[in-house]
Short mmCIF file of C-alpha atoms in Angstrom, two decimals:
data_model
loop_
_atom_site.label_atom_id
_atom_site.label_comp_id
_atom_site.label_asym_id
_atom_site.label_seq_id
_atom_site.Cartn_x
_atom_site.Cartn_y
_atom_site.Cartn_z
CA MET A 188 -44.78 169.08 22.34
CA PRO A 189 -46.38 165.64 22.68
CA ARG A 190 -46.71 164.13 26.13
CA TYR A 191 -44.54 161.10 25.48
CA SER A 192 -41.68 163.33 24.18
CA ARG A 193 -41.57 165.31 27.39
CA ALA A 194 -41.43 162.10 29.43
CA PHE A 195 -38.49 160.79 27.37
CA PHE A 196 -36.37 163.90 27.99
CA LEU A 197 -37.13 163.79 31.70
CA CYS A 198 -35.78 160.18 31.93
CA LEU A 199 -32.41 160.91 30.22
CA PRO A 200 -30.68 162.44 33.31
CA LEU A 201 -31.81 159.51 35.42
CA LEU A 202 -30.31 156.99 32.97
CA ALA A 203 -26.96 158.85 32.84
CA LEU A 204 -26.77 158.92 36.65
CA ALA A 205 -27.48 155.20 36.86
CA ALA A 206 -24.75 154.43 34.34
CA CYS A 207 -22.10 156.29 36.41
CA GLU A 208 -22.84 154.40 39.66
CA PRO A 209 -20.78 151.21 40.41
CA SER A 210 -22.43 147.89 39.86
CA VAL A 211 -23.68 146.24 42.96
CA GLU A 212 -22.30 142.88 41.80
CA ALA A 213 -18.53 144.00 41.57
CA PRO A 214 -16.76 144.14 44.98
CA ALA A 215 -14.98 147.38 45.85
CA GLY A 216 -11.48 145.73 46.39
CA ALA A 217 -11.34 143.03 43.72
CA ALA A 218 -8.15 140.84 44.09
CA ARG A 219 -5.66 140.68 41.21
CA PRO A 220 -5.39 137.28 39.51
CA ALA A 221 -2.35 135.15 40.50
CA ALA A 222 0.60 135.48 38.10
CA SER A 223 1.80 132.27 36.51
CA VAL A 224 5.54 131.73 37.16
CA THR A 225 8.16 129.01 36.81
CA THR A 226 9.86 127.95 40.02
CA GLN A 227 12.82 125.88 41.05
CA THR A 228 13.40 124.28 44.44
CA LEU A 229 16.90 125.18 45.62
CA ALA A 230 19.23 122.44 46.82
CA PRO A 231 22.94 122.47 47.76
CA GLN A 232 25.36 121.15 45.15
CA VAL A 233 29.09 120.68 44.72
CA ILE A 234 30.74 123.88 43.47
CA GLU A 235 34.18 123.71 41.89
CA GLU A 236 36.14 126.95 41.67
CA ARG A 237 38.70 126.68 38.86
CA LEU A 238 41.54 128.80 37.51
CA PRO A 239 41.98 129.01 33.69
CA ALA A 240 45.46 128.66 32.15
CA LEU A 241 47.33 127.64 29.00
CA GLY A 242 50.05 125.02 28.94
CA THR A 243 52.45 123.28 26.56
CA LEU A 244 52.97 119.52 26.44
CA LEU A 245 56.39 117.90 26.79
CA ALA A 246 57.32 114.24 26.70
CA ARG A 247 58.23 112.68 30.05
CA GLU A 248 61.64 111.87 28.58
CA SER A 249 62.95 113.35 25.33
CA VAL A 250 66.38 113.17 23.71
CA GLN A 251 68.12 113.68 20.40
CA ILE A 252 70.12 110.61 19.37
CA THR A 253 73.41 112.09 18.19
CA SER A 254 76.88 110.92 17.29
CA THR A 255 79.62 111.67 19.82
CA VAL A 256 82.46 111.03 17.34
CA ASN A 257 83.33 111.88 13.76
CA GLU A 258 82.47 108.69 11.93
CA LYS A 259 80.55 107.17 9.04
CA VAL A 260 77.16 105.46 9.53
CA ARG A 261 77.39 101.74 8.94
CA SER A 262 73.73 100.79 9.54
CA LEU A 263 70.44 101.98 11.04
CA HIS A 264 68.15 99.66 13.02
CA PHE A 265 64.88 101.55 13.54
CA ASP A 266 61.84 102.74 11.62
CA GLU A 267 60.40 106.21 11.90
CA GLY A 268 57.71 106.38 14.59
CA GLN A 269 58.66 102.95 15.95
CA TYR A 270 58.30 102.08 19.62
CA VAL A 271 61.58 100.71 20.97
CA GLU A 272 62.52 99.28 24.34
CA LYS A 273 65.32 100.60 26.51
CA GLY A 274 68.68 99.33 25.21
CA ALA A 275 67.39 98.60 21.70
CA LEU A 276 70.00 99.04 18.94
CA LEU A 277 69.34 102.19 16.92
CA ALA A 278 72.47 102.82 14.84
CA VAL A 279 75.97 101.46 14.29
CA LEU A 280 78.85 103.70 13.20
CA GLU A 281 81.96 102.41 11.46
CA GLN A 282 84.12 100.55 13.99
CA ALA A 283 86.29 98.09 12.07
CA GLU A 284 89.52 99.55 13.49
CA GLU A 285 88.22 99.37 17.05
CA GLN A 286 87.03 95.78 16.59
CA ALA A 287 90.53 94.84 15.42
CA GLN A 288 92.06 96.55 18.44
CA LEU A 289 89.63 94.69 20.70
CA ALA A 290 90.62 91.34 19.19
CA SER A 291 94.31 92.16 19.66
CA ALA A 292 93.74 93.20 23.28
CA LYS A 293 91.81 90.00 24.02
CA ALA A 294 94.60 87.91 22.48
CA ASP A 295 97.14 89.70 24.64
CA LEU A 296 95.00 89.06 27.70
CA GLY A 297 94.81 85.36 26.85
CA GLU A 298 98.59 85.17 26.56
CA GLN A 299 99.10 86.89 29.92
CA ASN A 300 96.64 84.52 31.59
CA ARG A 301 98.50 81.49 30.23
CA GLU A 302 101.86 82.85 31.38
CA ILE A 303 100.51 83.63 34.82
CA LYS A 304 99.19 80.09 35.18
CA ARG A 305 102.55 78.67 34.07
CA LEU A 306 104.47 80.86 36.50
CA GLU A 307 102.14 79.91 39.34
CA ASN A 308 103.11 76.25 38.82
CA LEU A 309 106.81 77.14 38.69
CA LEU A 310 106.54 79.25 41.83
CA ALA A 311 105.09 76.29 43.65
CA THR A 312 108.39 74.41 43.00
CA GLN A 313 110.48 77.58 43.36
CA SER A 314 111.54 77.29 39.72
CA ALA A 315 110.64 80.87 38.77
CA ALA A 316 111.41 84.31 40.14
CA ARG A 317 108.73 86.22 41.97
CA ASN A 318 109.40 89.44 40.03
CA GLU A 319 108.72 87.67 36.72
CA TYR A 320 105.32 86.58 38.05
CA ASP A 321 104.55 90.12 39.24
CA ALA A 322 105.46 91.52 35.80
CA ARG A 323 102.97 89.18 34.18
CA ILE A 324 100.26 90.30 36.62
CA SER A 325 100.91 93.92 35.64
CA ALA A 326 100.80 93.00 31.95
CA LYS A 327 97.45 91.28 32.50
CA GLU A 328 96.05 94.40 34.18
CA ARG A 329 97.22 96.52 31.24
CA ALA A 330 95.51 94.12 28.85
CA ASP A 331 92.25 94.40 30.85
CA ALA A 332 92.50 98.20 30.73
CA LYS A 333 93.15 98.11 26.98
CA ILE A 334 90.06 95.96 26.42
CA ALA A 335 87.95 98.38 28.47
CA GLU A 336 89.33 101.34 26.49
CA VAL A 337 88.61 99.79 23.11
CA GLN A 338 85.20 98.58 24.24
CA ALA A 339 84.32 102.15 25.25
CA LYS A 340 85.20 103.34 21.75
CA ILE A 341 83.01 100.62 20.26
CA ASP A 342 80.14 101.60 22.57
CA GLU A 343 80.45 105.19 21.36
CA ARG A 344 79.88 103.88 17.85
CA THR A 345 76.98 101.63 18.85
CA LEU A 346 73.96 103.83 19.64
CA ARG A 347 71.19 102.34 21.78
CA ALA A 348 67.92 103.67 23.19
CA PRO A 349 68.55 105.22 26.63
CA PHE A 350 64.89 104.59 27.57
CA SER A 351 61.75 103.10 26.07
CA GLY A 352 59.98 105.42 23.67
CA VAL A 353 58.99 106.34 20.13
CA THR A 354 61.60 107.24 17.54
CA GLY A 355 61.25 110.36 15.43
CA LEU A 356 62.13 111.08 11.83
CA ARG A 357 65.36 109.66 10.45
CA GLU A 358 67.89 112.44 9.83
CA VAL A 359 70.66 110.44 8.09
CA SER A 360 71.19 107.46 5.79
CA PRO A 361 73.68 104.59 5.95
CA GLY A 362 77.04 105.68 4.56
CA ALA A 363 76.66 109.30 5.65
CA TYR A 364 79.61 110.88 7.46
CA LEU A 365 78.66 112.35 10.80
CA SER A 366 80.40 114.99 12.84
CA ALA A 367 80.25 114.89 16.63
CA GLY A 368 76.83 116.22 17.66
CA SER A 369 75.06 115.40 14.40
CA ALA A 370 71.47 114.26 14.97
CA ILE A 371 70.37 110.82 13.85
CA THR A 372 66.80 110.82 15.20
CA SER A 373 64.79 111.76 18.29
CA LEU A 374 63.38 109.54 21.02
CA ASP A 375 60.36 110.45 23.16
CA ASP A 376 58.68 108.63 26.02
CA LEU A 377 54.99 109.44 25.40
CA SER A 378 53.45 107.17 28.03
CA VAL A 379 53.20 110.12 30.41
CA MET A 380 53.21 113.76 29.29
CA ARG A 381 54.55 116.74 31.18
CA LEU A 382 52.44 119.90 31.02
CA ASP A 383 54.21 123.18 31.79
CA LEU A 384 52.17 126.31 32.43
CA ASN A 385 52.79 129.82 33.73
CA ILE A 386 50.50 130.98 36.53
CA PRO A 387 50.38 134.56 37.88
CA SER A 388 52.27 134.72 41.16
CA LEU A 389 49.21 136.33 42.82
CA LEU A 390 47.55 132.90 42.62
CA LEU A 391 50.50 131.11 44.19
CA GLY A 392 48.58 130.64 47.43
CA SER A 393 45.91 128.69 45.55
CA LEU A 394 48.38 126.20 44.07
CA ARG A 395 49.60 123.02 45.69
CA VAL A 396 51.28 119.81 44.65
CA GLY A 397 48.66 117.13 44.06
CA MET A 398 46.02 119.60 42.79
CA SER A 399 43.80 118.18 40.05
CA VAL A 400 44.11 119.59 36.54
CA ASN A 401 41.58 119.41 33.69
CA ALA A 402 43.28 119.89 30.32
CA HIS A 403 41.47 120.21 27.01
CA SER A 404 43.00 119.87 23.55
CA ASP A 405 41.19 121.82 20.84
CA ALA A 406 43.12 119.87 18.20
CA LEU A 407 41.78 116.54 19.50
CA ASP A 408 38.53 117.93 20.97
CA GLN A 409 39.26 115.76 23.99
CA SER A 410 39.81 116.40 27.70
CA PHE A 411 42.37 114.83 30.02
CA VAL A 412 42.82 114.78 33.79
CA GLY A 413 46.23 115.35 35.36
CA THR A 414 47.94 116.26 38.62
CA ILE A 415 50.38 119.02 39.59
CA VAL A 416 53.70 117.42 40.55
CA ALA A 417 55.98 120.45 40.96
CA ILE A 418 55.87 124.21 41.47
CA ASN A 419 58.97 126.20 40.57
CA PRO A 420 60.34 127.85 43.74
CA ARG A 421 61.44 130.85 41.65
CA ILE A 422 59.13 133.56 40.29
CA ASP A 423 59.95 135.21 36.98
CA PRO A 424 60.89 138.82 37.90
CA VAL A 425 59.72 140.12 34.50
CA SER A 426 56.32 138.46 34.05
CA ARG A 427 55.71 137.88 37.78
CA SER A 428 54.56 134.36 36.99
CA VAL A 429 55.53 130.97 38.36
CA MET A 430 56.16 127.82 36.33
CA VAL A 431 53.94 124.89 37.32
CA ARG A 432 54.37 121.34 36.03
CA ALA A 433 51.61 118.75 35.81
CA VAL A 434 51.60 115.21 34.42
CA LEU A 435 48.95 113.56 32.23
CA ASP A 436 48.63 109.87 31.44
CA ASN A 437 48.84 109.19 27.71
CA PRO A 438 48.30 105.44 27.30
CA ASP A 439 47.01 105.74 23.72
CA GLY A 440 49.78 108.10 22.66
CA VAL A 441 47.36 110.68 21.21
CA LEU A 442 49.04 113.59 23.00
CA LYS A 443 52.18 114.91 21.30
CA PRO A 444 54.99 117.15 22.54
CA GLY A 445 54.43 120.81 21.74
CA MET A 446 50.61 120.68 21.77
CA LEU A 447 48.79 123.62 23.37
CA MET A 448 46.35 122.71 26.13
CA ARG A 449 43.63 124.78 27.78
CA LEU A 450 43.50 124.06 31.49
CA SER A 451 41.32 124.64 34.50
CA LEU A 452 42.94 124.15 37.88
CA LEU A 453 40.70 123.05 40.75
CA LYS A 454 41.21 125.89 43.25
CA ASP A 455 38.44 124.99 45.70
CA GLN A 456 35.60 122.50 46.05
CA ARG A 457 32.66 123.12 48.37
CA GLU A 458 28.91 122.78 48.76
CA GLY A 459 26.74 125.77 47.93
CA ILE A 460 23.70 127.06 46.08
CA MET A 461 23.80 127.95 42.39
CA VAL A 462 20.99 129.83 40.64
CA PRO A 463 20.44 130.61 36.95
CA GLU A 464 21.73 134.01 35.89
CA SER A 465 18.36 134.60 34.22
CA ALA A 466 16.69 134.61 37.67
CA LEU A 467 18.88 137.47 38.87
CA GLN A 468 17.89 141.14 38.99
CA SER A 469 20.73 143.62 39.45
CA ILE A 470 20.33 147.27 40.40
CA GLU A 471 23.69 149.04 40.43
CA ARG A 472 25.79 146.87 42.78
CA ARG A 473 22.86 145.17 44.54
CA HIS A 474 21.41 141.87 43.40
CA TYR A 475 17.94 140.43 43.97
CA VAL A 476 15.94 137.28 43.27
CA TRP A 477 12.21 136.53 43.50
CA LEU A 478 10.84 133.74 45.66
CA MET A 479 7.43 132.14 46.02
CA GLY A 480 6.51 131.84 49.67
CA GLY A 481 4.46 129.10 51.24
CA ASP A 482 1.43 131.43 51.20
CA GLY A 483 1.67 131.77 47.41
CA LEU A 484 2.88 135.37 47.53
CA ALA A 485 5.95 136.76 45.75
CA GLU A 486 8.93 137.97 47.76
CA ARG A 487 11.94 139.91 46.52
CA ARG A 488 15.14 139.10 48.41
CA GLU A 489 18.61 140.64 48.22
CA VAL A 490 21.45 138.13 47.78
CA GLU A 491 25.25 138.12 47.92
CA LEU A 492 26.97 136.54 44.92
CA GLY A 493 30.06 134.36 44.61
CA ILE A 494 31.70 132.82 41.56
CA ARG A 495 30.08 132.62 38.14
CA THR A 496 30.03 129.78 35.66
CA PRO A 497 28.42 129.83 32.19
CA GLY A 498 24.72 130.52 32.84
CA TRP A 499 24.94 130.12 36.63
CA VAL A 500 26.00 132.16 39.65
CA GLU A 501 26.76 131.15 43.23
CA VAL A 502 24.73 132.69 46.05
CA LEU A 503 26.76 133.13 49.22
CA ALA A 504 24.02 134.66 51.40
CA GLY A 505 20.30 135.33 51.18
CA LEU A 506 19.01 131.92 50.10
CA ALA A 507 18.63 128.51 51.72
CA ALA A 508 17.97 124.99 50.57
CA GLY A 509 14.27 124.41 49.99
CA ASP A 510 13.46 127.97 48.87
CA GLN A 511 11.19 128.22 45.82
CA LEU A 512 13.12 130.39 43.37
CA ILE A 513 11.10 132.09 40.63
CA THR A 514 13.09 131.68 37.42
CA GLU A 515 10.55 132.97 34.86
CA GLY A 516 7.59 135.34 34.94
CA TYR A 517 8.85 137.70 37.64
CA LEU A 518 9.23 140.89 35.56
CA MET A 519 5.76 142.30 36.41
CA LEU A 520 5.71 141.12 40.04
CA ARG A 521 5.55 143.28 43.11
CA PRO A 522 6.30 142.17 46.69
CA GLY A 523 3.20 140.39 47.95
CA SER A 524 1.79 139.66 44.51
CA PRO A 525 -0.06 136.32 44.36
CA VAL A 526 1.73 133.76 42.19
CA VAL A 527 1.05 130.25 41.06
CA ALA A 528 3.69 127.83 39.86
CA ARG A 529 3.27 126.40 36.39
CA GLU A 530 4.81 123.23 35.10
CA SER A 531 8.30 123.72 33.64
#
């Protein structure tokens, strides 16, 4: 075998041994690179705890304008959907007979007044009997009563708005014969709307008069703010719910009776800390978040949770204002891992 071949084979074990030894340039305990994370500085904020509910709108005042007598419609004095003031004339029923009776009663009253005046002059000279004067006074009182009676019949046939509001659809036409109770139209005061809702009686302790109400109409895609004005003192024994009434201002008249509203009742308002749900780690019934300490090391901390809102959760214990919450990049972290905050 040539000399240089033997030397080559003798060097092979030495090269393999050198390759297996650690490099003198790499330190034995090399530190892991800092993980890049997104952080958020925690600060207290106003937390509103709300109760969801459904409610139905009612007009503040609502009435059906109906006839109280059997009579024919002489004329109508409103347009459909018209705003009318209190006392405005809406409809007149036939009343010719009553008007004639009123004229007769007024004529009788005039005659009695003239006779009374004449007898007063005669009594002054003792030319008339006192009983004749008293009879005329009684006749005058009967004439006054007759006028009041006939006027009441005329008022029954003259229908006026009992309050200011918006008229509904016209149900009859002039000349139609109405029976007592027949509807002519409706009248609604829409300036303020009543909102009735059923709340489970278990939440009765959270309700109070004056509580703020946020109501949303899906039909209008609009929200309104109202106030609870009354809580029914009786609880429904079947549904175990209590009727609550709130009022909403409706200056533009966009809200209509019968509309369904989605509500949230302000149960409680306080200051607290809210964190994104995405920053939360839950293991069975225990919840944790990751924080970046002042030394740049990661810390896992157990927290106690409160209410939840879409995308957020309240932390009752375990965090404080000023803590650096890690919201992204914590999945591969271990307690004590170096971290560096990146720009959000």
